């Protein structure tokens, strides 16, 4: 990992942000780079958690599938974020499926090397605790949002989360969603059918809250979307 990539990762990751450059370099000395094609499976639910992956480029989608076959997207993760740390740290099985939503390159670390590294650095252990707590809070927020009965409110909250994480300022067009999410993707993230996502998005475009240009989605009026989300 280059110095530039290391700094980018430290800016994006709670775990790595607490480390100094020497610790980061020491950790990744034992890693190897791996690339995943868009659409390929990175982890499968139920398989042993023997590695973690630090994403350098690309976007990963984390999901679970119910017994009835319904897929629910839990999160999208990108550069500087770590995949698979829970199973790798506790030695249990993967708790969700992870696929490459776009081509991904990342650094792969083994559980054995991570545990050895953490045992020698108490400050890193504290950082891992903080990161895992953040993930629990994120999951709690997601389940709380999906338990709401009103679809528009759930969708508004899901869109705000996407814009907060993947949004990029765009002159004259508010905030642009940097990653391309289909309405099916957004539906799986918000717990709505694609048709309902389309209906709400069209209505919000008509009143100037959102804008669609090709496959690009723009947020023009955040305050109005927050009102719908009841934040």
mmCIF file of C-alpha atoms in Angstrom:
data_model
loop_
_atom_site.group_PDB
_atom_site.id
_atom_site.type_symbol
_atom_site.label_atom_id
_atom_site.label_comp_id
_atom_site.label_asym_id
_atom_site.label_seq_id
_atom_site.Cartn_x
_atom_site.Cartn_y
_atom_site.Cartn_z
ATOM 1 C CA UNK A 1 0.000 0.000 0.000
ATOM 2 C CA UNK A 2 1.397 3.388 -1.023
ATOM 3 C CA UNK A 3 1.637 6.339 1.346
ATOM 4 C CA UNK A 4 -1.162 8.072 -0.573
ATOM 5 C CA UNK A 5 -3.455 5.048 -0.327
ATOM 6 C CA UNK A 6 -2.614 4.664 3.347
ATOM 7 C CA UNK A 7 -3.582 8.269 4.101
ATOM 8 C CA UNK A 8 -6.851 7.863 2.202
ATOM 9 C CA UNK A 9 -7.672 4.743 4.187
ATOM 10 C CA UNK A 10 -6.852 6.462 7.488
ATOM 11 C CA UNK A 11 -9.223 9.306 6.616
ATOM 12 C CA UNK A 12 -12.073 6.899 5.823
ATOM 13 C CA UNK A 13 -11.733 4.209 8.481
ATOM 14 C CA UNK A 14 -12.368 4.531 12.199
ATOM 15 C CA UNK A 15 -10.098 1.552 12.766
ATOM 16 C CA UNK A 16 -7.131 2.828 10.768
ATOM 17 C CA UNK A 17 -7.574 6.468 11.768
ATOM 18 C CA UNK A 18 -6.491 5.631 15.313
ATOM 19 C CA UNK A 19 -3.225 4.063 14.143
ATOM 20 C CA UNK A 20 -0.028 5.876 13.368
ATOM 21 C CA UNK A 21 1.693 5.357 10.030
ATOM 22 C CA UNK A 22 4.163 2.861 11.481
ATOM 23 C CA UNK A 23 1.366 0.652 12.849
ATOM 24 C CA UNK A 24 -0.493 0.755 9.532
ATOM 25 C CA UNK A 25 2.599 -0.213 7.585
ATOM 26 C CA UNK A 26 3.361 -3.002 10.038
ATOM 27 C CA UNK A 27 -0.160 -4.374 9.758
ATOM 28 C CA UNK A 28 -0.196 -4.404 5.973
ATOM 29 C CA UNK A 29 3.269 -5.905 5.594
ATOM 30 C CA UNK A 30 1.572 -9.303 5.889
ATOM 31 C CA UNK A 31 -1.242 -8.531 3.452
ATOM 32 C CA UNK A 32 -1.643 -9.307 -0.222
ATOM 33 C CA UNK A 33 -3.615 -7.481 -2.874
ATOM 34 C CA UNK A 34 -6.647 -9.096 -4.484
ATOM 35 C CA UNK A 35 -9.121 -7.923 -7.129
ATOM 36 C CA UNK A 36 -12.792 -8.897 -7.368
ATOM 37 C CA UNK A 37 -14.801 -8.449 -10.570
ATOM 38 C CA UNK A 38 -18.121 -6.599 -10.381
ATOM 39 C CA UNK A 39 -20.858 -9.017 -9.364
ATOM 40 C CA UNK A 40 -18.511 -11.582 -7.828
ATOM 41 C CA UNK A 41 -18.929 -12.976 -4.323
ATOM 42 C CA UNK A 42 -16.399 -11.809 -1.754
ATOM 43 C CA UNK A 43 -17.834 -13.555 1.321
ATOM 44 C CA UNK A 44 -20.795 -15.912 1.717
ATOM 45 C CA UNK A 45 -22.965 -16.182 4.812
ATOM 46 C CA UNK A 46 -22.016 -19.205 6.895
ATOM 47 C CA UNK A 47 -18.463 -19.654 5.632
ATOM 48 C CA UNK A 48 -15.492 -19.453 8.062
ATOM 49 C CA UNK A 49 -14.198 -15.950 8.753
ATOM 50 C CA UNK A 50 -10.480 -16.380 8.216
ATOM 51 C CA UNK A 51 -9.646 -13.044 6.527
ATOM 52 C CA UNK A 52 -10.506 -9.359 6.407
ATOM 53 C CA UNK A 53 -10.276 -7.074 3.408
ATOM 54 C CA UNK A 54 -9.418 -3.391 3.374
ATOM 55 C CA UNK A 55 -11.104 -1.916 0.310
ATOM 56 C CA UNK A 56 -8.801 0.298 -1.739
ATOM 57 C CA UNK A 57 -11.131 0.942 -4.695
ATOM 58 C CA UNK A 58 -14.705 -0.002 -5.524
ATOM 59 C CA UNK A 59 -17.944 -0.632 -3.636
ATOM 60 C CA UNK A 60 -19.130 -3.729 -1.765
ATOM 61 C CA UNK A 61 -22.729 -4.607 -0.962
ATOM 62 C CA UNK A 62 -23.522 -6.436 2.286
ATOM 63 C CA UNK A 63 -26.820 -8.318 2.409
ATOM 64 C CA UNK A 64 -28.791 -11.137 4.012
ATOM 65 C CA UNK A 65 -31.408 -13.338 2.391
ATOM 66 C CA UNK A 66 -34.442 -14.631 4.293
ATOM 67 C CA UNK A 67 -35.723 -18.199 4.182
ATOM 68 C CA UNK A 68 -38.364 -17.011 1.710
ATOM 69 C CA UNK A 69 -35.647 -15.692 -0.600
ATOM 70 C CA UNK A 70 -36.105 -11.983 0.115
ATOM 71 C CA UNK A 71 -32.839 -10.055 -0.042
ATOM 72 C CA UNK A 72 -32.192 -7.147 2.319
ATOM 73 C CA UNK A 73 -29.174 -4.897 1.844
ATOM 74 C CA UNK A 74 -27.569 -3.936 5.156
ATOM 75 C CA UNK A 75 -24.864 -1.558 3.953
ATOM 76 C CA UNK A 76 -22.590 -0.449 1.137
ATOM 77 C CA UNK A 77 -18.893 -0.110 1.882
ATOM 78 C CA UNK A 78 -16.133 1.620 -0.028
ATOM 79 C CA UNK A 79 -12.477 2.729 0.043
ATOM 80 C CA UNK A 80 -10.873 2.760 3.474
ATOM 81 C CA UNK A 81 -13.462 0.440 5.027
ATOM 82 C CA UNK A 82 -12.812 -3.050 6.330
ATOM 83 C CA UNK A 83 -14.867 -6.114 5.385
ATOM 84 C CA UNK A 84 -15.226 -9.210 7.526
ATOM 85 C CA UNK A 85 -13.652 -8.116 10.773
ATOM 86 C CA UNK A 86 -16.348 -9.532 13.098
ATOM 87 C CA UNK A 87 -16.011 -13.135 11.948
ATOM 88 C CA UNK A 88 -12.238 -12.817 11.694
ATOM 89 C CA UNK A 89 -11.948 -11.502 15.242
ATOM 90 C CA UNK A 90 -14.302 -13.933 16.990
ATOM 91 C CA UNK A 91 -13.510 -16.941 14.813
ATOM 92 C CA UNK A 92 -17.160 -17.460 13.897
ATOM 93 C CA UNK A 93 -18.839 -17.820 10.529
ATOM 94 C CA UNK A 94 -19.742 -14.990 8.171
ATOM 95 C CA UNK A 95 -23.087 -13.443 9.123
ATOM 96 C CA UNK A 96 -23.906 -11.922 5.711
ATOM 97 C CA UNK A 97 -23.173 -12.157 2.019
ATOM 98 C CA UNK A 98 -20.777 -9.627 0.489
ATOM 99 C CA UNK A 99 -20.627 -9.033 -3.252
ATOM 100 C CA UNK A 100 -18.611 -6.615 -5.355
ATOM 101 C CA UNK A 101 -21.126 -4.015 -6.547
ATOM 102 C CA UNK A 102 -18.346 -2.644 -8.754
ATOM 103 C CA UNK A 103 -14.828 -3.923 -9.383
ATOM 104 C CA UNK A 104 -12.971 -3.979 -6.092
ATOM 105 C CA UNK A 105 -9.299 -4.044 -5.256
ATOM 106 C CA UNK A 106 -8.207 -4.482 -1.695
ATOM 107 C CA UNK A 107 -5.681 -5.725 0.805
ATOM 108 C CA UNK A 108 -6.359 -9.139 2.337
ATOM 109 C CA UNK A 109 -5.159 -9.941 5.887
ATOM 110 C CA UNK A 110 -5.368 -13.271 7.686
ATOM 111 C CA UNK A 111 -7.086 -13.655 11.050
ATOM 112 C CA UNK A 112 -3.927 -15.126 12.558
ATOM 113 C CA UNK A 113 -1.822 -12.101 11.663
ATOM 114 C CA UNK A 114 -4.498 -9.653 12.809
ATOM 115 C CA UNK A 115 -4.876 -11.258 16.240
ATOM 116 C CA UNK A 116 -1.108 -11.300 16.748
ATOM 117 C CA UNK A 117 -0.889 -7.631 15.726
ATOM 118 C CA UNK A 118 -3.749 -6.565 18.013
ATOM 119 C CA UNK A 119 -2.425 -8.495 21.015
ATOM 120 C CA UNK A 120 0.786 -6.468 20.843
ATOM 121 C CA UNK A 121 -0.981 -3.070 20.563
ATOM 122 C CA UNK A 122 -3.703 -2.257 23.146
ATOM 123 C CA UNK A 123 -4.532 1.036 21.397
ATOM 124 C CA UNK A 124 -5.470 -0.862 18.247
ATOM 125 C CA UNK A 125 -7.682 -3.202 20.279
ATOM 126 C CA UNK A 126 -9.549 -0.144 21.591
ATOM 127 C CA UNK A 127 -9.990 1.120 18.039
ATOM 128 C CA UNK A 128 -11.468 -2.194 16.964
ATOM 129 C CA UNK A 129 -13.991 -2.007 19.797
ATOM 130 C CA UNK A 130 -15.002 1.473 18.648
ATOM 131 C CA UNK A 131 -15.422 0.284 15.046
ATOM 132 C CA UNK A 132 -17.533 -2.704 16.047
ATOM 133 C CA UNK A 133 -19.745 -0.488 18.222
ATOM 134 C CA UNK A 134 -20.258 1.843 15.263
ATOM 135 C CA UNK A 135 -21.359 -1.110 13.149
ATOM 136 C CA UNK A 136 -23.848 -2.217 15.800
ATOM 137 C CA UNK A 137 -25.287 1.301 15.920
ATOM 138 C CA UNK A 138 -25.488 1.402 12.137
ATOM 139 C CA UNK A 139 -27.349 -1.918 12.061
ATOM 140 C CA UNK A 140 -29.722 -0.727 14.790
ATOM 141 C CA UNK A 141 -30.514 2.434 12.823
ATOM 142 C CA UNK A 142 -31.125 0.374 9.687
ATOM 143 C CA UNK A 143 -33.522 -2.041 11.382
ATOM 144 C CA UNK A 144 -35.306 0.852 13.071
ATOM 145 C CA UNK A 145 -35.794 2.560 9.703
ATOM 146 C CA UNK A 146 -37.081 -0.612 8.037
ATOM 147 C CA UNK A 147 -39.545 -1.263 10.857
ATOM 148 C CA UNK A 148 -41.421 1.938 10.030
ATOM 149 C CA UNK A 149 -44.735 1.290 8.320
ATOM 150 C CA UNK A 150 -44.622 4.272 5.932
ATOM 151 C CA UNK A 151 -42.591 3.473 2.840
ATOM 152 C CA UNK A 152 -41.791 7.069 1.946
ATOM 153 C CA UNK A 153 -40.213 7.674 5.339
ATOM 154 C CA UNK A 154 -38.063 4.540 5.043
ATOM 155 C CA UNK A 155 -36.970 5.513 1.542
ATOM 156 C CA UNK A 156 -36.140 9.085 2.584
ATOM 157 C CA UNK A 157 -33.931 7.838 5.426
ATOM 158 C CA UNK A 158 -32.210 5.338 3.150
ATOM 159 C CA UNK A 159 -31.507 8.016 0.545
ATOM 160 C CA UNK A 160 -30.106 10.387 3.159
ATOM 161 C CA UNK A 161 -27.726 7.662 4.314
ATOM 162 C CA UNK A 162 -26.607 7.051 0.735
ATOM 163 C CA UNK A 163 -26.079 10.760 0.030
ATOM 164 C CA UNK A 164 -24.214 11.224 3.324
ATOM 165 C CA UNK A 165 -21.783 8.454 2.421
ATOM 166 C CA UNK A 166 -21.538 8.644 -1.382
ATOM 167 C CA UNK A 167 -22.674 12.189 -2.166
ATOM 168 C CA UNK A 168 -20.460 14.636 -4.043
ATOM 169 C CA UNK A 169 -21.085 18.389 -4.500
ATOM 170 C CA UNK A 170 -22.191 19.203 -8.043
ATOM 171 C CA UNK A 171 -22.323 22.837 -9.186
ATOM 172 C CA UNK A 172 -25.896 23.833 -9.913
ATOM 173 C CA UNK A 173 -27.280 20.398 -9.079
ATOM 174 C CA UNK A 174 -26.981 20.112 -5.315
ATOM 175 C CA UNK A 175 -25.414 16.816 -4.219
ATOM 176 C CA UNK A 176 -24.763 14.050 -6.743
ATOM 177 C CA UNK A 177 -24.807 10.403 -5.711
ATOM 178 C CA UNK A 178 -21.273 9.467 -6.731
ATOM 179 C CA UNK A 179 -21.926 5.741 -6.983
ATOM 180 C CA UNK A 180 -24.566 4.517 -9.444
ATOM 181 C CA UNK A 181 -27.344 2.800 -7.509
ATOM 182 C CA UNK A 182 -30.240 1.319 -9.475
ATOM 183 C CA UNK A 183 -33.772 1.689 -8.138
ATOM 184 C CA UNK A 184 -33.626 -2.016 -7.395
ATOM 185 C CA UNK A 185 -30.483 -1.431 -5.289
ATOM 186 C CA UNK A 186 -32.195 1.389 -3.408
ATOM 187 C CA UNK A 187 -35.282 -0.758 -2.908
ATOM 188 C CA UNK A 188 -33.273 -3.572 -1.347
ATOM 189 C CA UNK A 189 -31.560 -1.038 0.919
ATOM 190 C CA UNK A 190 -34.823 0.582 2.045
ATOM 191 C CA UNK A 191 -36.991 -2.553 2.129
ATOM 192 C CA UNK A 192 -39.286 -1.388 -0.705
ATOM 193 C CA UNK A 193 -40.224 -2.833 -4.066
ATOM 194 C CA UNK A 194 -38.560 -1.182 -7.052
ATOM 195 C CA UNK A 195 -41.941 0.074 -8.269
ATOM 196 C CA UNK A 196 -42.508 1.912 -4.986
ATOM 197 C CA UNK A 197 -39.035 3.449 -5.144
ATOM 198 C CA UNK A 198 -39.753 4.650 -8.678
ATOM 199 C CA UNK A 199 -43.084 6.179 -7.637
ATOM 200 C CA UNK A 200 -41.617 8.066 -4.670
ATOM 201 C CA UNK A 201 -38.524 9.242 -6.565
ATOM 202 C CA UNK A 202 -40.660 10.514 -9.446
ATOM 203 C CA UNK A 203 -42.926 12.383 -7.050
ATOM 204 C CA UNK A 204 -39.974 13.945 -5.229
ATOM 205 C CA UNK A 205 -38.434 14.951 -8.545
ATOM 206 C CA UNK A 206 -41.697 16.664 -9.525
ATOM 207 C CA UNK A 207 -41.568 18.886 -6.425
ATOM 208 C CA UNK A 208 -37.845 19.644 -6.665
ATOM 209 C CA UNK A 209 -36.431 17.480 -3.871
ATOM 210 C CA UNK A 210 -34.527 15.133 -6.184
ATOM 211 C CA UNK A 211 -33.356 15.162 -9.778
ATOM 212 C CA UNK A 212 -32.670 12.229 -12.071
ATOM 213 C CA UNK A 213 -30.348 12.647 -15.048
ATOM 214 C CA UNK A 214 -29.793 9.354 -16.830
ATOM 215 C CA UNK A 215 -28.587 6.991 -14.097
ATOM 216 C CA UNK A 216 -27.420 9.849 -11.885
ATOM 217 C CA UNK A 217 -29.435 10.888 -8.830
ATOM 218 C CA UNK A 218 -29.141 14.365 -7.315
ATOM 219 C CA UNK A 219 -30.346 15.711 -3.966
ATOM 220 C CA UNK A 220 -31.576 19.274 -4.441
ATOM 221 C CA UNK A 221 -33.459 19.945 -1.186
ATOM 222 C CA UNK A 222 -32.042 18.115 1.813
ATOM 223 C CA UNK A 223 -34.288 19.886 4.327
ATOM 224 C CA UNK A 224 -37.401 18.682 2.504
ATOM 225 C CA UNK A 225 -36.131 15.097 2.391
ATOM 226 C CA UNK A 226 -35.303 15.267 6.104
ATOM 227 C CA UNK A 227 -38.867 16.441 6.760
ATOM 228 C CA UNK A 228 -40.199 13.363 4.968
ATOM 229 C CA UNK A 229 -37.763 11.166 6.914
ATOM 230 C CA UNK A 230 -38.894 12.895 10.137
ATOM 231 C CA UNK A 231 -35.338 13.489 11.300
#
